[in-house]
């Protein structure tokens, strides 16, 4: 292994963090606007940071308990240290992104006074801070611990703790943030839009600040932690499999780290490609950044493969990953953008009421699983056989996953752009800025809905490939050979059923949490309309803090059970039923979790944009019966796309990481 080259990986991570700091400074240089705008932004900042602080304090307690469990299981001090470092790094990425996003929103709103191009630049650079911080910390932590622990094949096993720590934070950030954001959003919409007939982000709505806070904790901190964990876990999976073929390819462990290092440089360069042309096409401007990152990465991958592996077939593996990424983005946009048939069909169905809207939305969500599964399946087969199959084939699949994640920096920037522009629109509405300013923020926000959906599809696709590589490593560690995981074995079948059940059970708990919390928000907003005189006339301000407090407490309280499901069930199955049942469980959760995540995120995104179509003037526009039906559909879709669906992504990987981390305990335990 080229030890000198190995140091390029942590260096690339540091460079990414430095550029995140540069972009943060550039964003903060912009004028935050009027005193009223700053006051609104300050309330959002205060609520977001207060929630994160409470969330991470709660997670810290869980982490300490798990640290004790790992100590009792004799996993070793290095693994436990890595576990805490992974958790802290993931939390830090969330903090960095959140701090900038809640400050970029008001600056984007103020820049919107000057025009679309100026506002777009601030919003995207704000998102780029989160993106580069995520990939920088992920690569720095993974490569750094690998080097510290000796840079040998055995060292990779010690770094698994780092990945598990990242997975833990990701799961809680996704679940807690998702409950917060959707409970606030649903509660505010049900009373504001349907009952009171006031616009979204109207300052008379007591839930509006909680809604804006939720956008940040759900999509900035939540998605940041999600893709941080996906990046780390996928890199570890490739390195673990690389250790199994190191006698054939001595740089097999180094190779995925070098691909990640090159991709960071590509992402930094790609940020400067995001500029609006004279046609004012925002989506085109954002996709220029994604395309630049993919093209530059692909070119770099060729030379890295030739230099390190001496077998250009692995370049084809990486190229397959890039193609999967592009196709997942295209397919997700097709199902969630208001320009295409699926969203238009939901909007049209709203003319006959909420029932037909719900039916059509569910149909679109279910249909949307087809093409992604075809793409992922084709990619898996192509990556496996392009190098001849066997263990090399499994390693090739992990390289495809690494290549797919090469654009993570720019993809997270797209995602964080969404809540920044959404908040900017809310601030413009609440501060009574001119209609021309609101038109600019609305244009930015409408694209933000699509970018958030696209990033979720990207995250789910990469998770599927990464989870497959993790599963391969688990079977190797516990000695499960080819053909052993047969449906003829009742333990395997039971494991499959339990694994398939877990996404349903997990989604039921998280959906119920959103519904229950939204109920509390609805009652609080109704109470304020009823008991505080002058709110509807605009002479008295609502008590925004009450709703923020409701959703904060509920999100912290309700995220415990999903966490228990993710950790306790695989441990129980592995210890009581044994490694074969646990192998079946992993297969079940990967397959069912992937389908459900795609259905929920795409269906929810389509419902959201169908409502936007009607709000743009179609089928009677705002206030029409079709609009009321579309709001109901969007209300159902909200926890689909922002709570349960995205949280299935870290659930799959947490379960796989538990299986790998405690694999030594499962070898001789259980019934077989």
XYZ file of C-alpha atoms in Angstrom:
672
model
C 0.000 0.000 0.000
C 1.291 3.467 -0.919
C 1.552 4.976 2.566
C 2.610 8.402 1.240
C -0.508 8.625 -0.929
C -2.639 7.633 2.041
C -1.996 11.010 3.682
C -3.716 12.719 0.759
C -7.088 11.537 2.106
C -7.044 13.444 5.440
C -5.459 16.385 3.599
C -8.365 16.434 1.137
C -10.760 16.344 4.097
C -9.037 19.351 5.665
C -9.107 21.267 2.367
C -12.854 20.619 2.095
C -13.406 21.993 5.607
C -11.271 25.059 4.787
C -13.362 25.798 1.693
C -16.521 25.351 3.766
C -15.132 28.082 6.048
C -14.359 30.341 3.075
C -17.880 29.979 1.672
C -19.352 30.564 5.141
C -17.406 33.802 5.441
C -18.582 34.928 1.997
C -22.221 34.238 2.919
C -21.993 36.083 6.248
C -20.514 39.167 4.550
C -23.914 39.857 2.991
C -26.334 42.329 4.562
C -28.924 40.554 6.791
C -31.588 43.146 5.923
C -33.968 45.193 8.043
C -34.364 44.966 11.798
C -37.673 43.130 11.363
C -36.059 40.562 9.041
C -33.224 40.005 11.518
C -35.693 39.582 14.361
C -37.557 36.834 12.455
C -34.306 35.145 11.448
C -33.106 35.375 15.046
C -36.189 33.522 16.256
C -35.524 30.760 13.709
C -31.855 30.588 14.763
C -32.752 30.419 18.431
C -35.318 27.663 17.921
C -33.053 25.596 15.651
C -29.998 25.726 17.891
C -32.052 25.115 21.041
C -33.506 22.003 19.442
C -30.108 20.709 18.280
C -28.631 21.244 21.744
C -31.435 19.293 23.400
C -31.318 16.572 20.763
C -27.580 16.003 21.073
C -27.737 15.992 24.880
C -30.293 13.193 24.651
C -28.249 11.289 22.059
C -25.154 11.692 24.264
C -26.889 9.692 26.998
C -27.757 6.938 24.488
C -24.169 6.975 23.191
C -22.791 6.553 26.721
C -25.054 3.554 27.324
C -23.964 1.981 24.032
C -20.341 2.712 24.929
C -20.817 0.675 28.106
C -22.442 -2.149 26.099
C -19.476 -2.143 23.688
C -17.076 -2.253 26.658
C -18.918 -5.211 28.188
C -18.884 -6.929 24.784
C -15.082 -6.442 24.810
C -14.948 -4.630 21.485
C -11.769 -2.831 22.503
C -10.868 0.724 23.458
C -9.943 1.736 19.904
C -13.356 0.752 18.552
C -15.116 2.563 21.413
C -13.014 5.720 20.911
C -13.846 5.602 17.202
C -17.537 5.229 18.061
C -17.572 8.431 20.115
C -15.455 10.248 17.512
C -17.905 9.244 14.759
C -20.849 10.495 16.788
C -19.125 13.802 17.583
C -18.019 14.336 13.950
C -21.532 13.714 12.649
C -22.995 16.104 15.232
C -20.358 18.692 14.329
C -21.282 18.496 10.645
C -24.898 19.174 11.629
C -23.941 22.117 13.803
C -21.804 23.709 11.089
C -24.493 23.372 8.450
C -27.243 24.579 10.748
C -25.311 27.626 11.897
C -24.829 28.854 8.350
C -28.241 27.853 6.981
C -30.163 29.822 9.633
C -28.068 32.876 8.754
C -28.052 32.436 4.998
C -31.879 32.480 4.898
C -32.268 36.156 5.850
C -29.373 37.165 3.601
C -30.980 35.321 0.693
C -34.266 37.140 1.358
C -32.466 40.483 1.413
C -30.499 39.692 -1.765
C -33.778 38.803 -3.480
C -34.440 42.557 -3.565
C -31.560 42.812 -6.060
C -32.598 39.891 -8.247
C -32.714 36.148 -8.811
C -29.041 35.645 -9.610
C -27.791 37.418 -6.482
C -30.183 35.580 -4.147
C -29.387 32.241 -5.777
C -25.648 32.727 -5.212
C -26.089 33.339 -1.468
C -28.494 30.412 -1.024
C -26.328 27.903 -2.857
C -23.072 29.003 -1.215
C -24.858 28.606 2.140
C -25.779 25.051 1.168
C -22.234 24.363 -0.047
C -20.941 25.021 3.482
C -22.930 22.036 4.757
C -21.963 19.868 1.779
C -18.224 20.443 2.047
C -18.253 20.162 5.840
C -20.013 16.795 5.602
C -17.618 15.184 3.099
C -14.562 16.838 4.659
C -15.265 15.569 8.170
C -16.279 12.142 6.848
C -13.097 11.570 4.840
C -10.885 13.136 7.505
C -12.330 10.915 10.233
C -12.340 7.667 8.244
C -8.836 8.015 6.807
C -7.444 9.626 9.962
C -8.441 6.757 12.249
C -7.266 4.218 9.674
C -3.818 5.837 9.682
C -3.700 6.242 13.480
C -4.616 2.587 13.966
C -1.768 1.362 11.747
C -3.013 1.499 8.128
C -3.248 -2.303 7.871
C -6.153 -4.545 6.798
C -6.763 -5.266 10.488
C -7.002 -1.520 11.177
C -10.206 -1.236 9.121
C -12.067 -3.381 11.663
C -11.108 -0.897 14.379
C -12.555 1.995 12.347
C -15.987 0.312 12.220
C -16.729 2.016 15.547
C -16.386 5.391 13.804
C -19.009 4.311 11.277
C -21.357 3.062 13.982
C -21.115 6.397 15.823
C -21.986 8.217 12.591
C -24.913 5.830 12.015
C -26.311 6.438 15.484
C -26.356 10.223 15.080
C -27.795 9.887 11.579
C -30.717 7.779 12.759
C -31.664 10.091 15.624
C -31.091 13.255 13.566
C -33.316 11.923 10.797
C -36.068 10.698 13.128
C -36.019 13.625 15.576
C -35.605 16.264 12.876
C -38.281 14.619 10.739
C -40.810 14.542 13.570
C -40.051 18.170 14.437
C -40.295 19.566 10.925
C -43.390 17.680 9.790
C -45.380 18.044 12.995
C -44.834 21.807 12.798
C -45.548 21.936 9.059
C -48.694 19.793 9.194
C -50.023 21.579 12.271
C -49.425 25.042 10.801
C -50.949 24.119 7.414
C -54.083 22.440 8.746
C -55.136 25.464 10.789
C -53.598 28.222 8.674
C -54.423 27.216 5.118
C -57.560 25.124 5.560
C -59.310 26.595 8.606
C -58.175 30.243 8.692
C -57.635 30.591 4.936
C -54.361 32.489 5.347
C -51.240 32.002 3.172
C -48.284 29.804 4.005
C -45.716 31.613 6.222
C -48.332 34.167 7.254
C -47.055 35.873 10.454
C -50.518 35.492 12.028
C -49.989 31.722 12.230
C -48.506 30.724 15.609
C -46.863 27.658 14.058
C -44.959 29.513 11.366
C -41.647 29.927 13.253
C -41.690 26.256 14.301
C -42.284 25.360 10.638
C -39.275 27.409 9.518
C -37.110 25.961 12.296
C -38.188 22.487 11.227
C -37.005 23.016 7.659
C -33.474 23.428 8.992
C -33.382 20.635 11.578
C -34.960 18.215 9.104
C -33.163 18.948 5.858
C -29.880 20.596 6.916
C -28.926 18.713 10.073
C -30.914 15.593 9.146
C -29.721 15.132 5.565
C -26.199 16.226 6.528
C -25.990 13.507 9.185
C -27.602 11.004 6.806
C -25.097 11.470 3.992
C -22.181 11.846 6.435
C -23.032 8.383 7.714
C -23.633 6.988 4.213
C -20.248 8.302 3.068
C -18.376 6.861 6.072
C -20.149 3.505 6.086
C -19.787 2.989 2.325
C -16.080 3.858 2.454
C -15.614 1.391 5.316
C -17.509 -1.322 3.419
C -15.218 -0.865 0.414
C -12.125 -0.874 2.642
C -13.297 -4.019 4.469
C -13.863 -5.859 1.197
C -10.571 -4.447 -0.091
C -8.816 -6.158 2.806
C -10.102 -9.505 1.475
C -8.494 -9.059 -1.958
C -5.320 -7.285 -0.862
C -3.150 -10.234 -1.922
C -4.325 -9.675 -5.501
C -4.442 -5.868 -5.395
C -2.177 -4.353 -2.740
C -3.866 -0.928 -2.983
C -7.429 -2.250 -2.656
C -7.922 -0.508 0.720
C -6.264 2.724 -0.376
C -8.194 2.922 -3.653
C -11.637 3.990 -2.279
C -9.976 6.678 -0.106
C -8.198 8.107 -3.157
C -11.453 8.143 -5.129
C -13.045 10.097 -2.272
C -10.114 12.526 -2.151
C -10.338 13.287 -5.868
C -14.117 13.714 -5.641
C -13.733 16.375 -2.938
C -11.597 18.440 -5.304
C -14.223 17.936 -8.004
C -17.006 19.116 -5.678
C -15.109 22.265 -4.694
C -14.520 23.146 -8.355
C -18.146 22.291 -9.214
C -19.477 24.903 -6.769
C -18.153 27.613 -9.094
C -20.098 26.145 -12.035
C -23.438 26.895 -10.364
C -24.480 30.123 -12.047
C -27.797 31.220 -13.549
C -27.725 31.933 -17.289
C -29.789 34.527 -19.088
C -32.705 32.063 -19.304
C -33.075 32.263 -15.466
C -33.365 28.458 -15.287
C -32.533 27.697 -11.638
C -32.626 23.895 -11.911
C -30.299 24.003 -14.911
C -27.840 26.127 -12.921
C -27.841 23.642 -10.039
C -27.461 20.647 -12.332
C -24.440 22.272 -13.956
C -22.726 21.858 -10.588
C -23.715 18.183 -10.328
C -22.598 17.541 -13.912
C -19.249 19.271 -13.336
C -18.603 17.223 -10.186
C -19.471 13.972 -11.990
C -17.371 14.721 -15.090
C -14.293 15.900 -13.171
C -14.550 12.945 -10.783
C -14.858 10.470 -13.657
C -11.740 11.815 -15.366
C -9.778 11.663 -12.109
C -11.038 8.141 -11.384
C -9.506 6.852 -14.632
C -5.995 7.984 -13.763
C -6.300 6.892 -10.109
C -7.486 3.424 -11.162
C -4.692 3.040 -13.684
C -2.042 4.127 -11.163
C -3.222 2.191 -8.107
C -5.032 -0.909 -9.346
C -3.375 -1.695 -12.681
C -6.734 -3.051 -13.822
C -8.879 -0.596 -15.734
C -11.957 -2.768 -15.156
C -12.330 -1.120 -11.747
C -12.701 2.197 -13.556
C -15.752 0.702 -15.227
C -17.060 -0.114 -11.726
C -16.683 3.546 -10.775
C -18.282 4.641 -14.045
C -21.280 2.404 -13.304
C -21.684 4.198 -9.955
C -21.684 7.597 -11.679
C -24.295 6.395 -14.199
C -26.516 5.077 -11.366
C -26.248 8.468 -9.634
C -27.271 10.355 -12.779
C -30.195 8.021 -13.493
C -31.445 8.174 -9.889
C -31.438 11.983 -10.078
C -33.295 11.969 -13.411
C -35.904 9.420 -12.258
C -36.530 11.192 -8.945
C -36.998 14.519 -10.708
C -39.436 12.913 -13.138
C -41.638 11.656 -10.303
C -41.442 14.770 -8.116
C -41.128 17.765 -10.461
C -44.228 19.737 -11.439
C -43.145 19.589 -15.093
C -43.991 15.914 -15.620
C -46.958 13.531 -15.717
C -46.900 12.083 -12.171
C -47.235 15.402 -10.326
C -49.643 16.807 -12.909
C -51.880 13.746 -12.514
C -52.096 14.282 -8.747
C -52.944 17.956 -9.235
C -55.681 17.059 -11.756
C -57.143 14.424 -9.410
C -57.593 17.120 -6.734
C -60.537 18.531 -8.678
C -62.688 15.684 -7.395
C -61.590 15.928 -3.786
C -59.062 14.785 -1.207
C -59.916 11.103 -1.667
C -58.882 10.965 -5.326
C -55.820 13.088 -4.548
C -54.708 10.544 -1.928
C -55.377 7.571 -4.225
C -53.433 9.080 -7.120
C -50.576 10.155 -4.850
C -50.233 6.645 -3.418
C -50.286 5.251 -6.947
C -47.484 7.581 -8.026
C -45.415 6.670 -4.969
C -45.840 2.942 -5.583
C -45.071 3.315 -9.291
C -41.935 5.339 -8.546
C -40.184 2.293 -7.044
C -39.996 0.516 -10.418
C -37.365 2.386 -12.407
C -34.975 2.969 -9.468
C -34.990 -0.758 -8.662
C -34.293 -1.599 -12.314
C -31.399 0.887 -12.343
C -29.931 -0.319 -9.041
C -30.323 -3.994 -9.982
C -28.741 -3.461 -13.400
C -25.915 -1.517 -11.765
C -25.293 -4.283 -9.217
C -25.109 -6.960 -11.932
C -22.920 -4.814 -14.191
C -20.492 -3.949 -11.381
C -20.347 -7.567 -10.205
C -19.625 -9.137 -13.583
C -17.426 -6.407 -15.087
C -14.535 -7.746 -12.987
C -15.492 -11.409 -13.216
C -17.713 -11.886 -10.141
C -16.789 -13.562 -6.868
C -15.137 -11.519 -4.134
C -13.777 -9.124 -6.763
C -17.363 -8.593 -7.905
C -18.507 -7.667 -4.413
C -15.585 -5.258 -4.079
C -16.527 -3.809 -7.479
C -20.068 -3.127 -6.213
C -18.620 -1.237 -3.244
C -16.479 0.837 -5.643
C -19.623 1.682 -7.636
C -21.188 2.877 -4.367
C -18.109 4.996 -3.575
C -18.243 6.542 -7.043
C -21.947 7.235 -6.637
C -21.103 9.132 -3.449
C -18.392 11.141 -5.221
C -20.843 13.995 -5.699
C -21.970 14.021 -2.048
C -20.537 17.505 -1.421
C -22.543 19.096 -4.213
C -25.647 16.950 -3.532
C -25.792 18.008 0.135
C -25.388 21.601 -1.072
C -28.495 21.107 -3.245
C -30.405 19.738 -0.280
C -29.437 22.514 2.131
C -30.267 25.076 -0.555
C -33.909 23.957 -0.152
C -34.553 25.016 3.481
C -32.489 28.194 3.002
C -34.761 29.347 0.166
C -37.880 28.096 1.959
C -36.929 30.154 5.030
C -36.069 33.120 2.812
C -39.619 33.037 1.421
C -41.046 32.817 4.930
C -38.987 35.778 6.111
C -40.046 37.799 3.053
C -43.711 37.031 3.800
C -43.491 37.714 7.531
C -41.494 40.935 7.083
C -43.957 42.205 4.434
C -41.259 42.652 1.774
C -42.352 43.852 -1.683
C -44.168 41.441 -4.000
C -41.203 41.506 -6.411
C -38.965 40.140 -3.644
C -41.430 37.392 -2.814
C -41.580 36.412 -6.484
C -37.829 35.807 -6.436
C -37.908 33.767 -3.211
C -40.903 31.767 -4.495
C -39.011 30.899 -7.680
C -36.005 29.733 -5.653
C -38.208 27.808 -3.221
C -40.164 25.969 -5.938
C -36.903 24.499 -7.216
C -35.833 23.747 -3.640
C -38.729 21.286 -3.290
C -37.363 19.302 -6.229
C -33.733 19.419 -5.063
C -34.746 18.063 -1.652
C -36.589 15.184 -3.316
C -33.660 14.485 -5.651
C -31.173 14.291 -2.785
C -33.385 11.820 -0.937
C -33.507 9.561 -4.015
C -29.742 9.833 -4.320
C -29.248 8.953 -0.643
C -31.544 5.927 -0.871
C -29.838 4.585 -4.004
C -26.369 4.927 -2.503
C -27.593 3.303 0.717
C -28.792 0.251 -1.231
C -25.370 -0.309 -2.801
C -23.568 0.445 0.459
C -25.802 -1.917 2.450
C -25.123 -4.732 -0.012
C -21.376 -4.290 0.527
C -21.896 -4.274 4.309
C -23.965 -7.450 4.065
C -21.147 -9.150 2.141
C -18.713 -8.225 4.887
C -21.077 -9.525 7.589
C -21.409 -12.938 5.894
C -17.612 -13.171 5.655
C -17.096 -12.260 9.319
C -19.556 -14.825 10.680
C -18.607 -17.545 8.184
C -21.840 -17.776 6.178
C -20.882 -19.490 2.914
C -22.648 -19.534 -0.450
C -25.974 -21.348 -0.452
C -26.386 -21.458 3.325
C -28.988 -18.657 3.459
C -31.736 -20.850 2.015
C -35.493 -20.518 2.407
C -35.488 -24.210 3.279
C -34.069 -23.175 6.645
C -36.853 -21.884 8.929
C -34.386 -19.639 10.810
C -33.496 -17.808 7.594
C -37.184 -17.478 6.711
C -38.035 -16.103 10.160
C -35.145 -13.651 9.859
C -36.454 -12.501 6.467
C -39.905 -11.884 7.918
C -38.493 -9.923 10.873
C -36.250 -7.860 8.581
C -39.162 -7.142 6.255
C -41.332 -6.173 9.212
C -38.864 -3.662 10.641
C -39.414 -0.869 8.042
C -43.191 -1.160 8.526
C -42.935 -1.069 12.308
C -40.402 1.774 12.202
C -42.559 3.817 9.797
C -45.681 3.218 11.888
C -43.963 4.606 14.989
C -42.552 7.684 13.229
C -45.780 8.470 11.326
C -47.786 8.186 14.531
C -45.356 10.524 16.282
C -45.882 13.178 13.596
C -49.666 12.826 13.761
C -49.758 13.000 17.549
C -47.480 16.047 17.712
C -49.283 17.822 14.868
C -52.506 17.368 16.862
C -50.919 19.299 19.750
C -49.738 22.054 17.377
C -53.199 22.348 15.805
C -54.831 22.755 19.205
C -52.269 25.369 20.250
C -52.707 27.436 17.072
C -56.486 27.212 17.405
C -56.229 28.284 21.046
C -54.219 31.348 20.145
C -56.624 32.357 17.365
C -59.487 31.924 19.837
C -58.028 33.463 22.996
C -55.573 36.163 21.846
C -57.438 39.147 20.380
C -55.970 40.975 17.393
C -54.041 38.088 15.768
C -56.161 37.906 12.621
C -56.171 41.698 12.328
C -52.370 41.747 12.565
C -52.334 44.042 15.596
C -51.058 41.332 17.985
C -48.278 38.815 17.405
C -48.881 35.141 18.190
C -46.847 33.326 20.842
C -44.525 31.523 18.422
C -42.400 29.994 21.169
C -45.259 27.810 22.422
C -45.376 25.798 19.182
C -41.581 25.561 18.998
C -41.556 24.168 22.541
C -44.292 21.613 21.746
C -42.511 20.118 18.730
C -39.082 20.216 20.404
C -40.249 18.204 23.420
C -42.207 15.781 21.246
C -39.322 15.164 18.800
C -36.913 14.416 21.658
C -39.433 12.143 23.354
C -40.601 10.254 20.281
C -37.209 9.436 18.764
C -36.414 6.873 21.506
C -38.577 3.984 20.254
C -37.275 4.044 16.636
C -33.730 3.971 18.024
C -34.562 0.952 20.179
C -36.071 -0.848 17.172
C -32.887 -0.307 15.142
C -30.455 -1.564 17.799
C -32.295 -4.072 19.991
C -34.013 -6.185 17.311
C -30.839 -7.198 15.376
C -29.012 -7.858 18.656
C -31.898 -10.020 19.888
C -32.161 -11.978 16.623
C -28.393 -12.519 16.427
C -28.026 -13.661 20.033
C -31.213 -15.738 20.309
C -31.792 -17.099 16.789
C -28.214 -16.963 15.503
C -26.218 -15.731 12.538
C -28.391 -17.348 9.830
C -31.542 -15.668 11.121
C -29.643 -12.379 11.345
C -28.442 -12.835 7.769
C -32.063 -13.288 6.694
C -33.024 -10.186 8.681
C -30.414 -8.104 6.839
C -31.692 -9.259 3.450
C -35.286 -8.505 4.460
C -34.604 -5.013 5.738
C -32.469 -4.049 2.727
C -35.097 -5.122 0.179
C -38.244 -3.920 1.959
C -36.563 -0.798 3.368
C -35.386 0.270 -0.094
C -38.878 -0.118 -1.610
C -40.636 1.687 1.211
C -38.119 4.528 1.291
C -38.513 5.128 -2.449
C -42.311 4.949 -2.303
C -42.614 7.336 0.630
C -40.059 9.960 -0.399
C -41.105 10.119 -4.052
C -44.822 9.988 -3.262
C -44.486 12.708 -0.638
C -42.468 14.929 -2.964
C -45.053 14.486 -5.727
C -47.906 15.437 -3.359
C -46.024 18.570 -2.300
C -45.399 19.789 -5.833
C -48.950 18.914 -6.926
C -50.121 21.419 -4.319
C -47.635 23.958 -5.746
C -49.108 23.435 -9.230
C -52.545 24.434 -7.963
C -51.144 27.334 -5.927
C -49.605 28.553 -9.184
C -53.122 29.057 -10.595
C -54.181 25.670 -11.999
C -57.614 24.161 -11.231
C -58.886 27.286 -9.483
C -55.702 28.264 -7.650
C -55.360 29.085 -3.961
C -58.520 28.789 -1.896
C -60.302 26.548 -4.398
C -61.746 23.139 -3.543
C -58.931 21.531 -5.536
C -56.415 23.445 -3.438
C -58.001 22.259 -0.202
C -57.814 18.658 -1.469
C -54.173 19.142 -2.470
C -53.313 20.506 0.981
C -54.749 17.332 2.516
C -52.617 15.231 0.155
C -49.541 17.273 0.993
C -50.322 16.825 4.696
C -50.228 13.044 4.249
C -47.135 13.271 2.077
C -45.171 15.462 4.483
C -44.239 12.735 7.002
C -43.813 10.317 4.076
C -41.078 12.398 2.427
C -39.453 14.121 5.385
C -39.824 11.751 8.352
C -40.425 8.052 7.779
C -39.103 7.648 4.215
C -35.681 9.283 4.660
C -35.213 7.737 8.125
C -35.391 4.243 6.597
C -32.047 5.012 4.962
C -30.034 5.209 8.221
C -32.181 2.436 9.727
C -30.913 -0.030 7.101
C -27.288 0.896 7.738
C -27.548 1.026 11.535
C -28.874 -2.543 11.529
C -26.039 -3.653 9.228
C -23.442 -1.884 11.369
C -24.792 -3.545 14.536
C -24.503 -6.915 12.793
C -20.877 -6.271 11.788
C -19.781 -4.619 15.035
C -21.062 -7.432 17.248
C -20.404 -10.202 14.695
C -18.019 -12.073 17.005
C -20.885 -12.567 19.487
C -23.149 -14.088 16.827
C -20.751 -16.742 15.489
C -21.461 -19.270 18.245
C -24.760 -17.894 19.604
C -28.380 -18.700 18.862
C -30.088 -21.888 17.728
C -27.588 -22.535 14.929
